[in-house]
XYZ file of C-alpha atoms in Angstrom:
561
model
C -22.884 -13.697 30.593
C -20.419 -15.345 28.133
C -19.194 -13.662 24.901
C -21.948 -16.312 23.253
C -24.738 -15.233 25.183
C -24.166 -11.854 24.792
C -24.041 -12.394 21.189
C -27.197 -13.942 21.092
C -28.661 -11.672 23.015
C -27.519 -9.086 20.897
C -29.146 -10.615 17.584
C -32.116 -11.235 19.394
C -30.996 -15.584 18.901
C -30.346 -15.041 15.149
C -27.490 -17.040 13.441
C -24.373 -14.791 12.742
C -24.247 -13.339 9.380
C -21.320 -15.586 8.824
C -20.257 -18.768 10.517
C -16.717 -20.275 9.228
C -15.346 -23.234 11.501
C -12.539 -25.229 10.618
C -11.454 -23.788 7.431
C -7.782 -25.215 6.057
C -6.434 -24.228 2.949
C -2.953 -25.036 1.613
C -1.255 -24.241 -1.816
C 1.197 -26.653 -2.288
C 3.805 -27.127 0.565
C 2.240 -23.415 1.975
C -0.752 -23.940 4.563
C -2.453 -20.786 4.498
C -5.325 -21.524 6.719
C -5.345 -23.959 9.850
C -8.378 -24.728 11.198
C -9.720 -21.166 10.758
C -12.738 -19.869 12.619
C -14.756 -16.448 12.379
C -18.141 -15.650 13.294
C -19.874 -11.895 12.127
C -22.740 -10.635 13.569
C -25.443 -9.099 11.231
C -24.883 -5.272 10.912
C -21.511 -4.982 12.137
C -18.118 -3.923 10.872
C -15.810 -6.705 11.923
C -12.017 -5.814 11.323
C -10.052 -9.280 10.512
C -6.246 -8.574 10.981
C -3.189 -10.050 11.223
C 0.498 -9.773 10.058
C 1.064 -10.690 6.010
C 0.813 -14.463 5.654
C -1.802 -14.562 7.931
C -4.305 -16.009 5.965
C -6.823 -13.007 6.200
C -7.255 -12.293 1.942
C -7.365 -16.492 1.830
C -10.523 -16.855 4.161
C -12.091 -14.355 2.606
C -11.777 -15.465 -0.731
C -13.257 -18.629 0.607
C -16.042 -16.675 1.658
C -16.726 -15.015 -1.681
C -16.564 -18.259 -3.607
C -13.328 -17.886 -5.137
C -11.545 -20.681 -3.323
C -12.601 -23.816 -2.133
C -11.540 -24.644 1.379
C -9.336 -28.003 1.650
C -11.328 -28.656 4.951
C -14.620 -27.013 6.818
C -17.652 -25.466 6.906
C -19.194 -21.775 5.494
C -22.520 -20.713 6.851
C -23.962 -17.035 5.721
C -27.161 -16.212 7.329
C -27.630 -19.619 9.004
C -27.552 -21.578 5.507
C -24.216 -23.860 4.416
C -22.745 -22.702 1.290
C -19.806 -24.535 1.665
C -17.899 -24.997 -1.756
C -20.125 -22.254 -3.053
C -19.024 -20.488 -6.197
C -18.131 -16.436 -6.655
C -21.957 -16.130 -9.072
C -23.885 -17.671 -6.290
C -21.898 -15.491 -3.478
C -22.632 -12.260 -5.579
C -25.953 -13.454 -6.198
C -26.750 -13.559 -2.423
C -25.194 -10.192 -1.898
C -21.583 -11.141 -1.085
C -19.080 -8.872 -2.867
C -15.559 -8.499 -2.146
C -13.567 -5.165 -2.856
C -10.142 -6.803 -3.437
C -6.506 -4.747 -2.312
C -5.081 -5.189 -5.653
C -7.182 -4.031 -8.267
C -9.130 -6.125 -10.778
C -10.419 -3.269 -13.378
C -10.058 -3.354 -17.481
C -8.249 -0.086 -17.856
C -9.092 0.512 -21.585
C -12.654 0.946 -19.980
C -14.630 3.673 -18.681
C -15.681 3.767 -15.190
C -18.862 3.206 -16.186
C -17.926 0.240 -18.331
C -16.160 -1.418 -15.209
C -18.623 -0.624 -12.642
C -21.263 -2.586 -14.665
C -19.744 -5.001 -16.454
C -21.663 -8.554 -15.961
C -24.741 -6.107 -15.137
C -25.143 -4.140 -18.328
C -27.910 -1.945 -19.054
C -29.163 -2.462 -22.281
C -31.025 -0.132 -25.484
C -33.848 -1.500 -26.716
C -33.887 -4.619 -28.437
C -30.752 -6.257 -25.642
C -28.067 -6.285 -27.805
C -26.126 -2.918 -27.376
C -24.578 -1.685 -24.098
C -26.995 1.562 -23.307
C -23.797 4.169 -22.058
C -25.956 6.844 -20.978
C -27.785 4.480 -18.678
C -24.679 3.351 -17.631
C -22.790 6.666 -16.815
C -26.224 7.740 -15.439
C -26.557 4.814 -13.235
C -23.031 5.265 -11.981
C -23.367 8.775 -11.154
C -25.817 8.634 -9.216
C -24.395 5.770 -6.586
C -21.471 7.811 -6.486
C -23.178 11.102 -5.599
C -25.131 8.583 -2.759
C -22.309 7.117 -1.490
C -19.628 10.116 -2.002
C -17.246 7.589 -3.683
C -16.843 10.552 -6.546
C -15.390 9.458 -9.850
C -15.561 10.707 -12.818
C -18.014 7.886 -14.775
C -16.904 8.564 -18.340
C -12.833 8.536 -17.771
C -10.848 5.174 -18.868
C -9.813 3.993 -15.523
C -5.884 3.770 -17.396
C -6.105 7.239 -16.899
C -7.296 7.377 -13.071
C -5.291 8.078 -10.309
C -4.295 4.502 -7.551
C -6.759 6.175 -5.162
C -9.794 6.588 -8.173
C -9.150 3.418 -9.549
C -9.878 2.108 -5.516
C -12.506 4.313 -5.676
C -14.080 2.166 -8.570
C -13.546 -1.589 -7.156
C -15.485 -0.283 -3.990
C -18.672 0.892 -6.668
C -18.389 -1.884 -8.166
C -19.350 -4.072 -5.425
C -21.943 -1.533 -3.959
C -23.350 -1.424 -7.424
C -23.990 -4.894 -7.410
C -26.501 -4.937 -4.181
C -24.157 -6.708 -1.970
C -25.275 -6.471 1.628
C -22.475 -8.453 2.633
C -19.242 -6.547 1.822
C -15.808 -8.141 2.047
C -13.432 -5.079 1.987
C -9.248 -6.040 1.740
C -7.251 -2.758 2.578
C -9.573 -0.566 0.947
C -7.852 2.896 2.385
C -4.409 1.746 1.341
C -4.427 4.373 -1.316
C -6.929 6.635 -0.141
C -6.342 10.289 1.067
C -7.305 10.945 4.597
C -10.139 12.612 3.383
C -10.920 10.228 1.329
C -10.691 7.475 4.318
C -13.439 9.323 6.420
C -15.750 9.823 3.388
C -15.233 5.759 3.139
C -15.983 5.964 6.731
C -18.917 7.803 6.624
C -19.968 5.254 3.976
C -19.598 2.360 5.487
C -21.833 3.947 8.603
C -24.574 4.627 6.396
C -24.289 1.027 5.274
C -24.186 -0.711 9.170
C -26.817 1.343 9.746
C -28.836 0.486 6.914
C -28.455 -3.376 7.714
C -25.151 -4.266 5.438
C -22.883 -6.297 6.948
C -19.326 -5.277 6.468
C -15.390 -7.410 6.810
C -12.792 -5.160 6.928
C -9.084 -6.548 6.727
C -6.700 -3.258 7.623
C -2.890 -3.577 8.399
C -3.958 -0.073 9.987
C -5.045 -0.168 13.475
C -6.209 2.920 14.203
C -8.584 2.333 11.744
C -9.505 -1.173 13.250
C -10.427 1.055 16.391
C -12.031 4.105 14.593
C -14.189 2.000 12.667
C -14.981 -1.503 13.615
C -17.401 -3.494 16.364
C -15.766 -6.227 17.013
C -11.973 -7.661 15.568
C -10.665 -11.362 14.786
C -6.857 -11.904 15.223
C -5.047 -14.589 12.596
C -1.492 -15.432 12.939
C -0.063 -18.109 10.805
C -2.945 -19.138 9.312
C -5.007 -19.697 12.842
C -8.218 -18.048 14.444
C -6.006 -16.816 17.684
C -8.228 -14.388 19.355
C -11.584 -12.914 19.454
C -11.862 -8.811 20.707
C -14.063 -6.356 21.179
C -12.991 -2.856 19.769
C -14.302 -1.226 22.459
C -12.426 -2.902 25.257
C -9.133 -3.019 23.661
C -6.022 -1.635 22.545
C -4.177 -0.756 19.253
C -1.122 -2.234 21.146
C -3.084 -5.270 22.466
C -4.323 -6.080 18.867
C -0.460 -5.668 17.782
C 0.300 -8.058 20.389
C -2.020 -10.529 19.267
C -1.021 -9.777 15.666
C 2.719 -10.705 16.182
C 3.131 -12.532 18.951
C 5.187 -9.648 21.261
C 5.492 -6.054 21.629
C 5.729 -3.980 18.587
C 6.466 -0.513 18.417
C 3.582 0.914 16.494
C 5.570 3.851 15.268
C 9.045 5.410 14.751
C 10.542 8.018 16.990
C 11.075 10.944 15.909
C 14.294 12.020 14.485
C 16.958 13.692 15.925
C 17.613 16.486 13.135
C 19.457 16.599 9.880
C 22.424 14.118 10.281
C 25.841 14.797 8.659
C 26.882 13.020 5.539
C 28.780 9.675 6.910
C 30.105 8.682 3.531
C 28.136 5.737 1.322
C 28.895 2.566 3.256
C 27.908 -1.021 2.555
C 24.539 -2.081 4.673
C 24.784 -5.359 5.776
C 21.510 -7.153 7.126
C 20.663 -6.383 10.754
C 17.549 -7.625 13.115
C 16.344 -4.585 14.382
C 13.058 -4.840 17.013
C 13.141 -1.309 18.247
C 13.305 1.778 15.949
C 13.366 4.175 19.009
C 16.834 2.598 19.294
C 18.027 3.064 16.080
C 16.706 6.468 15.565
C 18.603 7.365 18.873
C 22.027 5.975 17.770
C 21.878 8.665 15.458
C 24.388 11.495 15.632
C 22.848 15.243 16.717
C 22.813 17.551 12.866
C 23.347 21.033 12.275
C 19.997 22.791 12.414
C 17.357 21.788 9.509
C 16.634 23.905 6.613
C 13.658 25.407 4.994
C 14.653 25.742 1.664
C 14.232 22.818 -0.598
C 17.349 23.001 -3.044
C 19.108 23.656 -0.380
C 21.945 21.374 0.154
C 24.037 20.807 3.272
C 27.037 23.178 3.658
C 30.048 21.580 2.076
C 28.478 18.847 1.083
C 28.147 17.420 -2.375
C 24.297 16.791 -3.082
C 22.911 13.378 -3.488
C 20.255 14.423 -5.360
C 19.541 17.461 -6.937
C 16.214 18.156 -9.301
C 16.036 21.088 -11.127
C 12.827 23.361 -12.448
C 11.596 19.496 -13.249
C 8.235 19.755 -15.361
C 6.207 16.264 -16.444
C 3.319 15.945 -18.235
C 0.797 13.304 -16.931
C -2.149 11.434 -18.351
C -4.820 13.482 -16.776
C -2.949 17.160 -16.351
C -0.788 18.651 -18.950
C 1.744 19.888 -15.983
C 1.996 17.181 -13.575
C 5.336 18.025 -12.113
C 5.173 22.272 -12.538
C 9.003 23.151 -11.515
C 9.949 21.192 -9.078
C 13.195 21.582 -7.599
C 15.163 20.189 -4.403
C 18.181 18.995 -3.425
C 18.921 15.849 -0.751
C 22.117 15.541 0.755
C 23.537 12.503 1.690
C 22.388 10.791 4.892
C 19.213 12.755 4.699
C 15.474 12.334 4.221
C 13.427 14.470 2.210
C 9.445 13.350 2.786
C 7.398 14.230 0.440
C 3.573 15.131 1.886
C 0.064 15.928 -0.179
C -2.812 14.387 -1.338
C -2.564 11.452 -4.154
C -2.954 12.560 -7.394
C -1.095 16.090 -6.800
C 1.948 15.086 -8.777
C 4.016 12.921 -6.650
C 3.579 9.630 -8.769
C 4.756 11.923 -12.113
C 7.981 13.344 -10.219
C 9.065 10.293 -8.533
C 8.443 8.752 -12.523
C 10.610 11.170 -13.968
C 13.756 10.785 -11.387
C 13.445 6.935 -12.341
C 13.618 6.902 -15.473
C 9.843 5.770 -16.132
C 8.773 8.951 -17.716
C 10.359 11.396 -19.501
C 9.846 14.989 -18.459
C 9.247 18.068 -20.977
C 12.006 19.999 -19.280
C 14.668 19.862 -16.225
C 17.454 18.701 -14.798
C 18.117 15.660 -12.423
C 21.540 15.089 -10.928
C 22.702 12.332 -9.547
C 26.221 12.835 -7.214
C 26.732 16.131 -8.819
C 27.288 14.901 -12.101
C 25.510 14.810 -15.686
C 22.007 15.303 -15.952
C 20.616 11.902 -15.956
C 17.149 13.137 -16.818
C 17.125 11.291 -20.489
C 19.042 8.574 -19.483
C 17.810 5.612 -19.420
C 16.475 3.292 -15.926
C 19.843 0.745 -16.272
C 22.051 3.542 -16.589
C 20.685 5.767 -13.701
C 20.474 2.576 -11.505
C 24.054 1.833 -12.331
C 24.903 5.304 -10.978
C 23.207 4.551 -7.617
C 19.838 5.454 -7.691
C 17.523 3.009 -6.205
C 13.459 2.900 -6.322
C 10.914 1.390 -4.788
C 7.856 1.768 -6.649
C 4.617 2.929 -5.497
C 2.734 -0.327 -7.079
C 4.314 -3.076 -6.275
C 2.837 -5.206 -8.906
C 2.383 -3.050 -11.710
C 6.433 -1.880 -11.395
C 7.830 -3.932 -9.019
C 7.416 -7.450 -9.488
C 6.774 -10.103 -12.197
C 4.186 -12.234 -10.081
C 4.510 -15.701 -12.043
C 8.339 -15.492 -11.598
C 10.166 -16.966 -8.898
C 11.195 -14.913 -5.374
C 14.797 -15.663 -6.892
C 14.279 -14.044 -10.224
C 12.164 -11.199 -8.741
C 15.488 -10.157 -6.260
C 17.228 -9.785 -9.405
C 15.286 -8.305 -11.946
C 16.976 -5.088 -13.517
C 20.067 -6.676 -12.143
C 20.122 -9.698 -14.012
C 23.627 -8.802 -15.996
C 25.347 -8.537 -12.871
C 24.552 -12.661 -12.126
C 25.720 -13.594 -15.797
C 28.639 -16.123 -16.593
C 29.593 -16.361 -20.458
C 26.236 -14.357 -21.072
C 24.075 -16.921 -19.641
C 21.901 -15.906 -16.111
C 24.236 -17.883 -12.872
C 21.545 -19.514 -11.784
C 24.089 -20.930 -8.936
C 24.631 -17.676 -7.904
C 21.069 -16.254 -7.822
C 19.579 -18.927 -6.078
C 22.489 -18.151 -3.117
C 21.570 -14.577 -3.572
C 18.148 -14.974 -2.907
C 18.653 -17.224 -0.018
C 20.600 -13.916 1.677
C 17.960 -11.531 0.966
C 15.286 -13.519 2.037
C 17.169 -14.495 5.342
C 18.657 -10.923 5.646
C 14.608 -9.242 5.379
C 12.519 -11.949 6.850
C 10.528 -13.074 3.439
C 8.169 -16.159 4.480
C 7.826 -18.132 3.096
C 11.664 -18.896 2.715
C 11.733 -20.825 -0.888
C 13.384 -19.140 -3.545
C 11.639 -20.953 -6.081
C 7.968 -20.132 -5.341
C 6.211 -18.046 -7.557
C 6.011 -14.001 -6.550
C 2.107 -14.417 -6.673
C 2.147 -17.468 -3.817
C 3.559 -14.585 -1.097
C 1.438 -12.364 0.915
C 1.602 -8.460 0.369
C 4.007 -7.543 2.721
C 6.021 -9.984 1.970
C 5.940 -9.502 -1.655
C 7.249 -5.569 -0.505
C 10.097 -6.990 1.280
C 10.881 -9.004 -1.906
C 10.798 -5.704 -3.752
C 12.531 -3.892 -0.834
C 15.504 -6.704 -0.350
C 15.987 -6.212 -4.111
C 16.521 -2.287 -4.132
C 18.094 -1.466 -0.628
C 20.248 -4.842 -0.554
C 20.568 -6.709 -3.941
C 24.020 -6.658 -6.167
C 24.280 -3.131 -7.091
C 25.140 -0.771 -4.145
C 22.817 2.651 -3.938
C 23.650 5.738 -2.822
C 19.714 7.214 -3.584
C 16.806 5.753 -2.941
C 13.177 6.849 -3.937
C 10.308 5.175 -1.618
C 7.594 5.488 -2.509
C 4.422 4.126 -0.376
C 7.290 1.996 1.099
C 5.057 0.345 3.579
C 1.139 0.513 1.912
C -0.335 -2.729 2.313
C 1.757 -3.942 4.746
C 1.133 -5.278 8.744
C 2.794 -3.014 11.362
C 5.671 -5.962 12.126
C 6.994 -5.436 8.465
C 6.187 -1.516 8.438
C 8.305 -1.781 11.844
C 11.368 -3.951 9.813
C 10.602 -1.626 6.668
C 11.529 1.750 8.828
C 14.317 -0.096 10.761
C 15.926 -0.511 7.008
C 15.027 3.198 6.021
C 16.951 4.388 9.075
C 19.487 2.008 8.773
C 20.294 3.725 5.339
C 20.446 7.424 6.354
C 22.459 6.443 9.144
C 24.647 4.913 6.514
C 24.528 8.061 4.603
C 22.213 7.069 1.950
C 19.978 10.121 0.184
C 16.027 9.058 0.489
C 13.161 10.877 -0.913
C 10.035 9.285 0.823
C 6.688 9.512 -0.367
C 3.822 8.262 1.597
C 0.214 8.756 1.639
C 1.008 7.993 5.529
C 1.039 11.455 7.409
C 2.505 10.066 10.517
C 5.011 8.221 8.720
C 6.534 11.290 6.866
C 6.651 13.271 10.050
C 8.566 10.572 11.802
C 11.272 9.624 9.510
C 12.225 13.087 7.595
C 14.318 15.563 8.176
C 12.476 17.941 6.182
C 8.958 17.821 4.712
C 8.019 19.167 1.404
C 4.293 19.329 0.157
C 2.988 19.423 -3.134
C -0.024 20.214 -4.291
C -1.454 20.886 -7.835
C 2.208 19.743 -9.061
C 4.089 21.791 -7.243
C 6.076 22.438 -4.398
C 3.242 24.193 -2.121
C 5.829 24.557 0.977
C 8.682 23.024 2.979
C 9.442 22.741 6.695
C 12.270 21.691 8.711
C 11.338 18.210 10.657
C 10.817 20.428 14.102
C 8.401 22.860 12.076
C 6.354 20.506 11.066
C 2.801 18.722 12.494
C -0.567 17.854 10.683
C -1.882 21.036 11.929
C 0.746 23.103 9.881
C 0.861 20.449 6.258
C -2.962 20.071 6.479
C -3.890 23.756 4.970
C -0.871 23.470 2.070
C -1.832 19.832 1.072
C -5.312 21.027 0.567
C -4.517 24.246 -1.051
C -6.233 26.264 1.735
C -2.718 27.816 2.278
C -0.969 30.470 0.157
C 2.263 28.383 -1.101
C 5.913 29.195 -0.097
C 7.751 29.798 -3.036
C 10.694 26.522 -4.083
């Protein structure tokens, strides 16, 4: 029987939930769809996936009403609603979580999650709050998307505020749910609530589109997967009868290596040389051109022997907006050529101490070095950055970029005095500086002058990433942090290649990732931290899930910093 009949068979000769054929889509000179196709079945979870730039987020947005499609045809339960707008999509059911928020933070939760669907008092003119916080409550405790109702989502943590833009489409009755990279800042607790969600919802009838960079979620989770690369349908599986490195495959176009090797242990310093742009394919090789170390160490402000630290943070405290003590006295030290991960659920402190070593928040007490000299801790983010410390911010697009500004100007931003002549910006010399970085880490599309905003989301990292780890000012510490959420395993593959490439080159790096796997691959030593502090820290070899799971949920007496 062919993959049609089977389908048909399987729906009992119902039309597909959704039906797109021949979408295109182009903004300006960038064609973002070609001829796109995708057909869901009625109560499944269909994973659409593809590298950044596919055109995934695009045909969806097509779907929900928020773009029209240059060219093609939209069907949802066998009617057209081609050229449809977002009211009428919402108004059949079709809501769309998006990856990048869109909440009013002076708002409650409540406020956000029904806002356009207000309860009202008596009378229709005032917003009734109770209702609201009632009504909101209560889907949460259904769904076990917890968050707190009455909290301004400004004060929320990344994976709350997700948290919320998930309600908010459930709230709304949609039986059609678009979700784009909804666990890219959820715990991995939090990811099998969602999970467990989204089961109760197949089974209840919803329909559900999941676009994931991840692909062991794509096979934990989904029925049946679409494959888009370069703005095309390219092929059609089912979850069941494939493979995460199959799906990669189709994804990229060739073999990918899904995840780093491990490390060989703790390197030895190797001095701060210049990196100049590579095109590495296989991490396994990099990681194994890497000199043997002296044995790892437990203790985190531990430096290596004889070696000048990179970074040293001392009894650090931070307040934060929801906890007094954020950051409860911290302290570690990273040598050069070394990585120091940083493990634990979101919301434990990590955002507050990476903050604080930036520059971006001031702490209430503490010491951070830089090189062994001054404190820098009340110095300001130019000055630190001039002394080599590098950062990669969690959100790219709250802290990282200025969308509406050109790729050029955004792989120069807090760097713009270096490309000055007479006091005016060289805009000579920027343009030729962005044409380096964006041949140097692969950004796509290649014009310096589009707008930030026109890029995909991985490729709007690497902008962020070719800025920090390769712009105008040399580094000699960098802070990742979520270096690779959001992103499509061929740039998460490019985006460790460049990590490596810098401890090789004897760079410091503290890593933070919501990504387990990822922190056990590329550190030397893993720290967790939970309820602001340092609950423990293990030498790379030490360290599994099995051993980090207890500390990072506090089920573990903590090992004293």
């Amino acid at each position: 029987m062919t993959e049609s009949g089977m389908r048909n068979a399987e729906t009992g000769g119902q039309s597909p939930a959704i039906r797109m054929n021949g979408i295109d889509k182009s903004f300006g000179a960038v064609r973002a769809n070609r001829a796109a196709t995708l057909e869901v079945r009625r109560g499944d979870i269909h994973a659409l996936v593809g590298e950044n730039g596919a055109g995934k987020s695009t045909l969806m947005r097509i779907l929900s009403g928020m773009l029209s499609c240059d060219a093609g045809t939209i069907e949802v339960d066998g009617r057209d609603v081609t050229g449809w707008t977002t009211a009428r999509a919402i108004a059949a059911g079709v809501g769309m979580v998006h990856q990048h928020f869109m909440l009013v933070p002076r708002l409650t939760v409540a406020e956000n999650v029904v806002l356009g669907r207000e309860p009202v008092r008596a009378g229709g003119a005032l917003l009734d709050r109770a209702r609201a916080v009632h009504d909101v409550r209560a889907i949460s405790e259904r769904t076990g998307l917890v968050v707190p109702a009455d909290r301004r989502v400004s004060e929320l943590s990344v994976g709350e505020a997700q948290r919320v833009e998930i309600l908010k489409a459930l709230f709304r009755g949609a039986r059609l749910l678009i979700l784009d990279e909804p666990t890219a800042v959820l715990s991995p607790p939090e990811v099998q609530d969602l999970w467990a969600v989204l089961r109760r919802l197949r089974a209840d009838g919803s329909t559900i589109v999941l676009i994931t960079h991840k692909l062991d979620e794509v096979m934990a989770i989904s029925d049946l997967i679409t494959v888009m690369r370069a703005g095309r349908t390219v092929e059609r599986l089912t979850t069941a009868a494939t493979t995460p490195a199959a799906i990669a495959r189709a994804m990229v176009g060739r073999d990918v290596a899904l995840s780093p090797a491990p490390l060989p242990a703790q390197p030895v310093a190797r001095g701060s040389i210049a990196i100049a742009p590579v095109n590495v394919t296989d991490v396994q090789e990099l990681a194994r051109a890497l000199h043997p170390p002296p044995p790892a160490v437990r203790a985190p402000d531990a430096a290596l022997p004889g070696v000048v630290a990179a970074l040293e943070v001392r009894d650090l405290v931070v307040d934060g907006p929801r906890h007094p003590r954020a950051v409860d006295g911290v302290s570690f030290t990273i040598s050069p050529g070394e990585i120091l991960g940083i493990a634990g659920v979101e919301g434990n402190g990590q955002t507050e101490l990476v903050d604080a070593i930036a520059g971006l928040r001031t702490p209430s007490s503490g010491s951070v070095f830089l090189l062994g000299g001054r404190d820098v801790a009340r110095l300001d983010v130019r000055t630190r950055a001039d002394r080599g410390l590098a950062h990669i911010p969690e959100d790219r697009h709250q802290r990282g970029l200025i969308l509406d500004f050109p790729v050029a100007d955004n792989l120069v931003l807090g760097q713009q005095h270096l490309f000055t002549a007479g006091g005016v910006l060289d805009r000579h010399r920027i343009d030729a500086h962005a044409r380096d970085l964006i041949a140097a880490f692969d950004i796509r599309p290649g014009d310096p002058g589009l707008p930030a905003r026109a890029l995909s989301g991985g490729n709007q990292q690497k902008i962020v990433i070719a800025r920090e780890m390769g712009g105008g000012r040399a580094f000699h510490v960098l802070l990742a942090s979520q270096p690779t959420r959001g992103v499509d395993v061929g740039a998460i593959e490019f985006i460790h290649a460049r990590l490596l490439e810098a401890r090789a080159a004897g760079k410091a790096i503290l890593l933070v990732s919501a990504e387990l796997p990822e922190i056990l691959a590329l550190s030397d030593r893993v720290a967790v931290m939970y309820r602001g502090r340092i609950a423990a820290v293990f030498a790379r070899h030490d360290a599994s899930a099995e051993v980090l799971g207890p500390y990072m949920t506090g089920a573990a007496g903590s090992q004293a910093a």
